[in-house]
Amino acid sequence: MADDVWLARHGETEWARLGRHTGRTDVPLTDTGRTEAMALGRRLAGHAFALVLTSPLSRAAETTAIAGYGDVAVADPDLREWDYGELEGRLTEDIREEYPGWTIWRGPWPGGETLDEVAARAARVLERVATTPGDVLVVSHGHLLRVLAARWLGLAPTSGGLFALGTATLSVLGHDRETPVIEVWNEACHPD
């Protein structure tokens, strides 16, 4: 079983900065995002991971590389961000004009993935890391990582909505004896 699972969200993108739902659109890091990724690398420096997984989308892969783990990272398609379908690129307030009271956690997700489909991908990632002895680093996206943390704790996927997660932050999932716990959550590794 993995010792600890370290979660890192990718650095800032223009869409993340603006609050646009960025799922499958391959938006690059901003200069600030690259600076954040360097700071994340300083925080992770010297830590040996038994496995490093990254989303194949460039914002996560570039964050992984800048942080110093690109040469050992394995791209895992299950770590891609939520497919927002017709809501891709839109702001929450704009979506609510069409779907009053909408949240990503309740839907609907027209033309996109359901929460259960995202949770199934997160479960596959957790199954993969469970067989890895040692610490694992996972570099991915905000909503996917929040669902993954909820599933780690045995909570419903909607519980991911309770965990704020900024760009280029570090979180650590571990155990208190045999009980899955969150050891660190949403640690900013970059200057304000």
Coordinates of N, CA and C in Angstrom, one line a residue:
M1 N 0.8 -1.2 0.0 CA 0.0 0.0 0.0 C 0.9 1.2 0.0
A2 N 0.4 2.3 -0.7 CA 1.2 3.5 -0.7 C 1.3 4.1 0.7
D3 N 2.4 4.7 1.0 CA 2.6 5.3 2.3 C 1.7 6.6 2.4
D4 N 2.1 7.5 1.6 CA 1.3 8.8 1.5 C 1.1 9.1 0.0
V5 N -0.1 9.7 -0.3 CA -0.3 10.2 -1.6 C -0.3 11.7 -1.6
W6 N 0.7 12.3 -2.3 CA 0.9 13.7 -2.4 C 0.1 14.2 -3.6
L7 N -0.8 15.2 -3.4 CA -1.5 15.7 -4.5 C -1.1 17.2 -4.8
A8 N -0.8 17.4 -6.0 CA -0.4 18.8 -6.4 C -1.3 19.2 -7.5
R9 N -1.9 20.4 -7.4 CA -2.7 21.0 -8.4 C -1.8 21.8 -9.3
H10 N -2.1 21.8 -10.6 CA -1.2 22.5 -11.6 C -1.2 24.0 -11.3
G11 N -0.2 24.7 -11.8 CA -0.1 26.1 -11.7 C -1.2 26.9 -12.4
E12 N -1.2 28.2 -12.2 CA -2.2 29.1 -12.7 C -2.3 29.1 -14.2
T13 N -3.5 29.1 -14.8 CA -3.7 29.3 -16.2 C -4.6 30.6 -16.3
E14 N -4.7 31.1 -17.5 CA -5.6 32.3 -17.6 C -7.0 32.0 -17.3
W15 N -7.5 30.8 -17.7 CA -8.9 30.4 -17.4 C -9.1 30.2 -15.9
A16 N -8.1 29.6 -15.2 CA -8.3 29.4 -13.8 C -8.3 30.8 -13.1
R17 N -7.5 31.7 -13.5 CA -7.4 33.0 -12.9 C -8.8 33.7 -13.1
L18 N -9.4 33.5 -14.2 CA -10.7 34.2 -14.5 C -11.9 33.4 -13.9
G19 N -11.7 32.2 -13.4 CA -12.8 31.4 -12.9 C -13.6 30.6 -13.9
R20 N -13.0 30.5 -15.1 CA -13.7 29.7 -16.2 C -13.5 28.2 -15.9
H21 N -14.5 27.4 -16.1 CA -14.5 26.0 -16.0 C -13.6 25.4 -17.1
T22 N -12.4 24.9 -16.7 CA -11.4 24.4 -17.6 C -11.3 22.9 -17.4
G23 N -12.0 22.2 -18.3 CA -11.9 20.7 -18.2 C -10.9 20.2 -19.2
R24 N -11.3 19.9 -20.4 CA -10.5 19.2 -21.4 C -9.8 20.2 -22.4
T25 N -10.1 21.5 -22.3 CA -9.4 22.5 -23.1 C -8.0 22.6 -22.6
D26 N -7.0 22.4 -23.5 CA -5.6 22.4 -23.1 C -5.0 23.8 -23.0
V27 N -5.3 24.4 -21.9 CA -4.9 25.8 -21.6 C -3.5 25.8 -21.0
P28 N -2.6 26.6 -21.5 CA -1.2 26.6 -20.9 C -1.1 27.4 -19.6
L29 N 0.0 27.1 -18.9 CA 0.3 27.9 -17.7 C 0.6 29.3 -18.1
T30 N 0.2 30.2 -17.2 CA 0.7 31.6 -17.3 C 2.1 31.7 -16.8
D31 N 2.7 32.9 -16.9 CA 4.0 33.1 -16.3 C 3.9 32.9 -14.8
T32 N 2.8 33.4 -14.2 CA 2.6 33.2 -12.8 C 2.5 31.7 -12.4
G33 N 1.8 30.9 -13.3 CA 1.7 29.5 -13.1 C 3.1 28.8 -13.2
R34 N 3.9 29.2 -14.0 CA 5.3 28.7 -14.1 C 6.1 29.0 -12.8
T35 N 5.9 30.2 -12.3 CA 6.6 30.6 -11.1 C 6.1 29.8 -9.9
E36 N 4.7 29.6 -9.9 CA 4.1 28.7 -8.9 C 4.7 27.3 -8.9
A37 N 4.9 26.8 -10.2 CA 5.4 25.4 -10.3 C 6.8 25.3 -9.8
M38 N 7.6 26.4 -10.0 CA 9.0 26.4 -9.5 C 9.0 26.3 -8.0
A39 N 8.1 27.1 -7.4 CA 7.9 27.1 -5.9 C 7.5 25.7 -5.4
L40 N 6.6 25.1 -6.1 CA 6.1 23.7 -5.8 C 7.3 22.8 -5.8
G41 N 8.1 22.9 -6.9 CA 9.3 22.1 -7.0 C 10.3 22.3 -5.8
R42 N 10.4 23.5 -5.3 CA 11.3 23.8 -4.2 C 10.7 23.1 -2.9
R43 N 9.4 23.1 -2.8 CA 8.7 22.4 -1.6 C 8.9 20.9 -1.7
L44 N 8.9 20.3 -2.9 CA 9.1 18.9 -3.1 C 10.5 18.4 -3.2
A45 N 11.4 19.4 -3.3 CA 12.8 19.0 -3.6 C 13.4 18.0 -2.7
G46 N 14.0 17.0 -3.3 CA 14.7 15.9 -2.6 C 13.8 14.8 -2.1
H47 N 12.5 15.0 -2.3 CA 11.5 13.9 -1.9 C 11.5 12.8 -3.0
A48 N 11.8 11.6 -2.5 CA 11.8 10.5 -3.5 C 10.4 9.8 -3.5
F49 N 9.8 9.8 -4.7 CA 8.5 9.2 -4.8 C 8.7 7.9 -5.5
A50 N 7.9 6.9 -5.1 CA 7.9 5.6 -5.7 C 7.2 5.6 -7.1
L51 N 6.3 6.5 -7.2 CA 5.5 6.7 -8.4 C 5.1 8.2 -8.6
V52 N 5.2 8.7 -9.8 CA 4.7 10.1 -10.1 C 3.8 9.9 -11.2
L53 N 2.5 10.4 -11.0 CA 1.5 10.3 -12.0 C 1.1 11.8 -12.3
T54 N 0.8 12.0 -13.6 CA 0.3 13.3 -14.0 C -0.8 13.2 -15.0
S55 N -1.7 14.2 -15.0 CA -2.6 14.3 -16.1 C -1.9 14.6 -17.4
P56 N -2.4 14.0 -18.5 CA -1.7 14.3 -19.8 C -1.9 15.7 -20.3
L57 N -2.8 16.5 -19.7 CA -3.0 17.9 -20.2 C -1.8 18.7 -19.9
S58 N -1.5 19.6 -20.8 CA -0.2 20.3 -20.7 C 0.0 21.1 -19.4
R59 N -1.1 21.7 -18.8 CA -0.9 22.5 -17.6 C -0.4 21.7 -16.5
A60 N -0.9 20.4 -16.4 CA -0.4 19.5 -15.3 C 1.0 19.0 -15.7
A61 N 1.2 18.5 -16.9 CA 2.5 18.0 -17.3 C 3.6 19.0 -17.2
E62 N 3.3 20.2 -17.6 CA 4.3 21.3 -17.5 C 4.6 21.6 -16.0
T63 N 3.6 21.6 -15.2 CA 3.8 21.8 -13.7 C 4.7 20.7 -13.2
T64 N 4.4 19.5 -13.6 CA 5.2 18.3 -13.1 C 6.7 18.5 -13.5
A65 N 6.9 18.9 -14.8 CA 8.3 19.0 -15.3 C 9.0 20.2 -14.6
I66 N 8.4 21.3 -14.5 CA 9.0 22.5 -13.8 C 9.3 22.1 -12.4
A67 N 8.5 21.4 -11.7 CA 8.7 21.0 -10.3 C 9.8 19.9 -10.2
G68 N 10.3 19.4 -11.3 CA 11.4 18.5 -11.2 C 11.2 17.0 -11.4
Y69 N 9.9 16.7 -11.7 CA 9.6 15.3 -11.8 C 9.1 14.8 -13.2
G70 N 9.3 15.7 -14.2 CA 8.9 15.3 -15.5 C 9.5 14.1 -16.1
D71 N 10.8 13.9 -15.8 CA 11.5 12.7 -16.3 C 11.1 11.4 -15.8
V72 N 10.4 11.4 -14.7 CA 9.9 10.1 -14.1 C 8.4 10.0 -14.1
A73 N 7.7 11.0 -14.5 CA 6.2 11.1 -14.5 C 5.6 10.2 -15.5
V74 N 4.5 9.6 -15.1 CA 3.7 8.7 -16.0 C 2.4 9.4 -16.2
A75 N 2.0 9.7 -17.5 CA 0.7 10.3 -17.8 C -0.4 9.3 -17.6
D76 N -1.4 9.7 -16.9 CA -2.5 8.8 -16.7 C -3.8 9.5 -17.1
P77 N -4.5 9.0 -18.2 CA -5.7 9.7 -18.7 C -6.8 9.8 -17.6
D78 N -6.8 9.0 -16.6 CA -7.8 9.1 -15.6 C -7.6 10.3 -14.7
L79 N -6.5 11.0 -14.9 CA -6.2 12.2 -14.1 C -6.6 13.5 -14.8
R80 N -7.2 13.4 -16.0 CA -7.7 14.6 -16.7 C -8.8 15.2 -15.9
E81 N -8.9 16.5 -16.1 CA -10.0 17.2 -15.4 C -11.4 16.7 -15.9
W82 N -12.4 17.0 -15.1 CA -13.8 16.8 -15.4 C -14.1 17.3 -16.8
D83 N -14.8 16.5 -17.5 CA -15.3 16.9 -18.9 C -16.6 17.7 -18.6
Y84 N -16.5 19.0 -18.8 CA -17.6 19.9 -18.5 C -18.6 20.0 -19.6
G85 N -18.3 19.3 -20.8 CA -19.2 19.3 -21.9 C -19.5 20.7 -22.4
E86 N -20.8 21.0 -22.5 CA -21.3 22.3 -23.0 C -21.0 23.5 -22.0
L87 N -20.6 23.2 -20.8 CA -20.2 24.2 -19.8 C -18.8 24.6 -19.9
E88 N -18.0 23.9 -20.7 CA -16.6 24.2 -20.8 C -16.3 25.7 -21.1
G89 N -15.4 26.3 -20.3 CA -15.0 27.7 -20.5 C -15.9 28.7 -20.0
R90 N -17.0 28.3 -19.4 CA -18.0 29.2 -18.9 C -17.8 29.5 -17.4
L91 N -18.3 30.7 -17.0 CA -18.3 31.1 -15.6 C -19.5 30.6 -14.8
T92 N -19.4 30.3 -13.6 CA -20.5 29.8 -12.8 C -21.7 30.7 -12.9
E93 N -21.5 32.0 -12.7 CA -22.6 32.9 -12.7 C -23.3 32.9 -14.1
D94 N -22.6 32.7 -15.2 CA -23.3 32.6 -16.5 C -24.0 31.3 -16.6
I95 N -23.5 30.2 -16.1 CA -24.2 28.9 -16.1 C -25.5 29.0 -15.3
R96 N -25.5 29.7 -14.2 CA -26.7 29.8 -13.3 C -27.8 30.6 -14.0
E97 N -27.5 31.4 -15.0 CA -28.6 32.1 -15.7 C -29.4 31.0 -16.5
E98 N -28.8 30.0 -16.9 CA -29.4 28.9 -17.7 C -29.9 27.8 -16.7
Y99 N -29.1 27.5 -15.7 CA -29.5 26.5 -14.7 C -29.4 27.1 -13.3
P100 N -30.5 27.7 -12.8 CA -30.5 28.4 -11.5 C -30.1 27.4 -10.4
G101 N -29.2 27.9 -9.5 CA -28.7 27.1 -8.4 C -27.6 26.1 -8.8
W102 N -27.2 26.1 -10.0 CA -26.2 25.1 -10.5 C -24.9 25.2 -9.7
T103 N -24.4 24.0 -9.4 CA -23.0 23.8 -8.9 C -22.4 22.7 -9.7
I104 N -21.1 22.6 -9.7 CA -20.5 21.5 -10.4 C -20.8 20.2 -9.7
W105 N -21.1 20.2 -8.4 CA -21.3 19.1 -7.6 C -22.8 18.5 -7.7
R106 N -23.7 19.3 -8.2 CA -25.1 18.9 -8.4 C -25.5 18.8 -9.9
G107 N -24.8 19.5 -10.7 CA -25.1 19.4 -12.1 C -26.3 20.3 -12.5
P108 N -26.8 20.1 -13.7 CA -26.5 19.1 -14.7 C -25.2 19.4 -15.4
W109 N -24.7 18.4 -16.2 CA -23.5 18.5 -16.9 C -23.8 18.1 -18.4
P110 N -24.5 19.0 -19.1 CA -25.0 18.7 -20.5 C -23.8 18.4 -21.4
G111 N -23.8 17.2 -22.0 CA -22.7 16.8 -22.9 C -21.4 16.5 -22.2
G112 N -21.4 16.5 -20.9 CA -20.1 16.2 -20.2 C -20.2 15.0 -19.3
E113 N -19.3 14.8 -18.4 CA -19.2 13.7 -17.5 C -20.1 13.9 -16.3
T114 N -20.7 12.9 -15.8 CA -21.4 13.0 -14.5 C -20.4 12.9 -13.4
L115 N -20.9 13.3 -12.2 CA -20.0 13.1 -11.0 C -19.6 11.7 -10.8
D116 N -20.5 10.8 -11.0 CA -20.2 9.3 -10.8 C -19.1 8.9 -11.8
E117 N -19.1 9.4 -13.0 CA -18.0 9.0 -13.9 C -16.7 9.6 -13.5
V118 N -16.7 10.8 -13.0 CA -15.4 11.4 -12.5 C -14.9 10.6 -11.3
A119 N -15.9 10.2 -10.4 CA -15.5 9.4 -9.2 C -15.0 8.0 -9.6
A120 N -15.5 7.4 -10.7 CA -15.0 6.1 -11.1 C -13.5 6.3 -11.6
R121 N -13.2 7.4 -12.3 CA -11.8 7.6 -12.7 C -10.9 7.8 -11.4
A122 N -11.4 8.6 -10.5 CA -10.6 8.8 -9.2 C -10.4 7.5 -8.5
A123 N -11.4 6.6 -8.5 CA -11.2 5.3 -7.9 C -10.2 4.4 -8.5
R124 N -10.1 4.5 -9.9 CA -9.1 3.8 -10.6 C -7.7 4.3 -10.2
V125 N -7.5 5.6 -10.1 CA -6.3 6.1 -9.7 C -5.9 5.6 -8.3
L126 N -6.8 5.6 -7.4 CA -6.6 5.2 -6.0 C -6.2 3.7 -6.0
E127 N -6.9 2.9 -6.8 CA -6.5 1.5 -6.9 C -5.1 1.3 -7.4
R128 N -4.7 2.1 -8.4 CA -3.3 2.1 -8.9 C -2.3 2.4 -7.8
V129 N -2.5 3.5 -7.1 CA -1.6 3.9 -6.1 C -1.6 3.0 -4.9
A130 N -2.7 2.3 -4.6 CA -2.7 1.4 -3.5 C -1.7 0.2 -3.6
T131 N -1.3 -0.1 -4.8 CA -0.4 -1.2 -5.0 C 1.1 -0.8 -5.0
T132 N 1.3 0.5 -4.8 CA 2.6 1.1 -4.9 C 3.2 1.3 -3.5
P133 N 4.3 0.5 -3.2 CA 4.9 0.7 -1.9 C 5.7 2.1 -1.9
G134 N 5.5 2.9 -0.9 CA 6.2 4.2 -0.9 C 5.2 5.3 -1.2
D135 N 5.8 6.5 -1.2 CA 5.0 7.7 -1.4 C 4.7 7.9 -2.9
V136 N 3.5 8.4 -3.3 CA 3.1 8.7 -4.6 C 2.8 10.2 -4.8
L137 N 3.3 10.7 -5.9 CA 2.9 12.1 -6.3 C 1.9 12.1 -7.4
V138 N 0.8 12.8 -7.2 CA -0.2 12.9 -8.3 C -0.4 14.4 -8.6
V139 N -0.1 14.8 -9.9 CA -0.3 16.1 -10.3 C -1.5 16.2 -11.3
S140 N -2.5 17.0 -10.9 CA -3.7 17.0 -11.7 C -4.4 18.3 -11.5
H141 N -5.8 18.2 -11.5 CA -6.6 19.4 -11.6 C -7.5 19.5 -10.4
G142 N -8.0 20.7 -10.2 CA -8.8 21.0 -9.0 C -10.0 20.1 -8.6
H143 N -10.9 20.0 -9.6 CA -12.1 19.2 -9.3 C -11.8 17.7 -9.2
L144 N -11.0 17.2 -10.1 CA -10.6 15.8 -10.0 C -9.9 15.5 -8.7
L145 N -9.0 16.3 -8.3 CA -8.3 16.0 -7.0 C -9.2 16.1 -5.8
R146 N -10.2 17.0 -5.8 CA -11.1 17.1 -4.7 C -12.0 15.8 -4.7
V147 N -12.4 15.3 -5.8 CA -13.2 14.1 -5.8 C -12.3 12.9 -5.3
L148 N -11.0 12.9 -5.8 CA -10.1 11.8 -5.3 C -9.9 11.9 -3.8
A149 N -9.8 13.0 -3.2 CA -9.7 13.1 -1.8 C -10.9 12.6 -1.1
A150 N -12.1 13.0 -1.6 CA -13.3 12.5 -1.0 C -13.4 11.0 -1.0
R151 N -13.0 10.4 -2.1 CA -13.0 8.9 -2.2 C -12.0 8.3 -1.3
W152 N -10.8 8.9 -1.2 CA -9.8 8.4 -0.3 C -10.4 8.2 1.1
L153 N -11.2 9.2 1.5 CA -11.8 9.2 2.9 C -13.0 8.4 3.0
G154 N -13.4 7.8 1.9 CA -14.6 7.0 1.9 C -15.9 7.8 1.9
L155 N -15.8 9.1 1.5 CA -17.0 10.0 1.4 C -17.6 9.9 0.0
A156 N -18.8 10.4 0.0 CA -19.5 10.5 -1.3 C -18.7 11.5 -2.2
P157 N -18.7 11.3 -3.5 CA -18.0 12.2 -4.4 C -18.4 13.7 -4.2
T158 N -19.6 13.9 -3.9 CA -20.1 15.3 -3.7 C -19.4 16.0 -2.6
S159 N -18.8 15.3 -1.6 CA -18.0 15.8 -0.5 C -16.8 16.6 -1.0
G160 N -16.3 16.3 -2.2 CA -15.2 17.1 -2.8 C -15.5 18.6 -2.8
G161 N -16.8 18.9 -2.8 CA -17.2 20.3 -2.8 C -16.8 21.0 -1.4
L162 N -16.4 20.2 -0.4 CA -16.1 20.8 0.9 C -14.6 21.2 0.9
F163 N -13.8 20.8 -0.1 CA -12.4 21.0 0.0 C -11.9 22.1 -1.1
A164 N -11.6 23.3 -0.6 CA -11.1 24.3 -1.5 C -9.7 23.9 -1.9
L165 N -9.3 24.2 -3.2 CA -8.0 23.8 -3.7 C -7.5 24.8 -4.7
G166 N -6.5 25.6 -4.3 CA -5.9 26.6 -5.1 C -4.9 26.0 -6.1
T167 N -4.4 26.9 -7.0 CA -3.4 26.5 -8.0 C -2.1 26.3 -7.3
A168 N -1.3 25.3 -7.8 CA 0.0 25.0 -7.3 C 0.1 24.8 -5.8
T169 N -1.0 24.1 -5.3 CA -1.0 23.8 -3.9 C -0.6 22.3 -3.7
L170 N -0.3 22.0 -2.5 CA 0.1 20.6 -2.1 C -0.8 20.1 -1.0
S171 N -1.2 18.9 -1.2 CA -2.0 18.2 -0.2 C -1.5 16.8 0.0
V172 N -1.6 16.2 1.2 CA -1.1 14.9 1.4 C -2.2 14.1 2.1
L173 N -2.4 12.9 1.4 CA -3.4 11.9 2.0 C -2.6 10.8 2.6
G174 N -2.9 10.5 3.8 CA -2.2 9.4 4.5 C -3.1 8.6 5.4
H175 N -2.5 8.1 6.5 CA -3.3 7.2 7.4 C -3.0 7.5 8.8
D176 N -4.0 7.4 9.6 CA -3.8 7.4 11.1 C -4.1 5.9 11.5
R177 N -3.0 5.2 11.7 CA -3.1 3.8 11.8 C -3.6 3.3 10.5
E178 N -4.8 2.6 10.4 CA -5.3 2.1 9.2 C -6.4 3.0 8.6
T179 N -6.7 4.1 9.3 CA -7.8 5.0 8.8 C -7.3 6.0 7.8
P180 N -7.8 6.1 6.6 CA -7.4 7.1 5.7 C -7.7 8.5 6.2
V181 N -6.7 9.4 6.1 CA -6.9 10.8 6.6 C -6.3 11.8 5.7
I182 N -6.6 13.1 5.9 CA -5.9 14.1 5.2 C -4.9 14.7 6.2
E183 N -3.6 14.6 5.8 CA -2.5 15.1 6.7 C -2.2 16.6 6.4
V184 N -2.3 17.0 5.1 CA -2.1 18.3 4.7 C -3.1 18.7 3.6
W185 N -3.7 19.9 3.7 CA -4.6 20.2 2.6 C -4.4 21.6 2.1
N186 N -4.3 21.8 0.8 CA -4.3 23.1 0.2 C -3.1 24.0 0.6
E187 N -2.0 23.4 0.9 CA -0.8 24.2 1.3 C -0.3 25.0 0.1
A188 N -0.3 26.3 0.2 CA 0.3 27.1 -0.8 C 1.8 27.1 -0.8
C189 N 2.4 26.8 -1.9 CA 3.8 26.6 -2.0 C 4.5 27.8 -2.7
H190 N 3.7 28.9 -2.9 CA 4.2 30.0 -3.7 C 3.9 31.3 -3.0
P191 N 4.6 32.3 -3.3 CA 4.4 33.6 -2.7 C 3.0 34.2 -3.1
D192 N 2.4 35.0 -2.3 CA 1.1 35.6 -2.6 C 1.2 36.6 -3.8

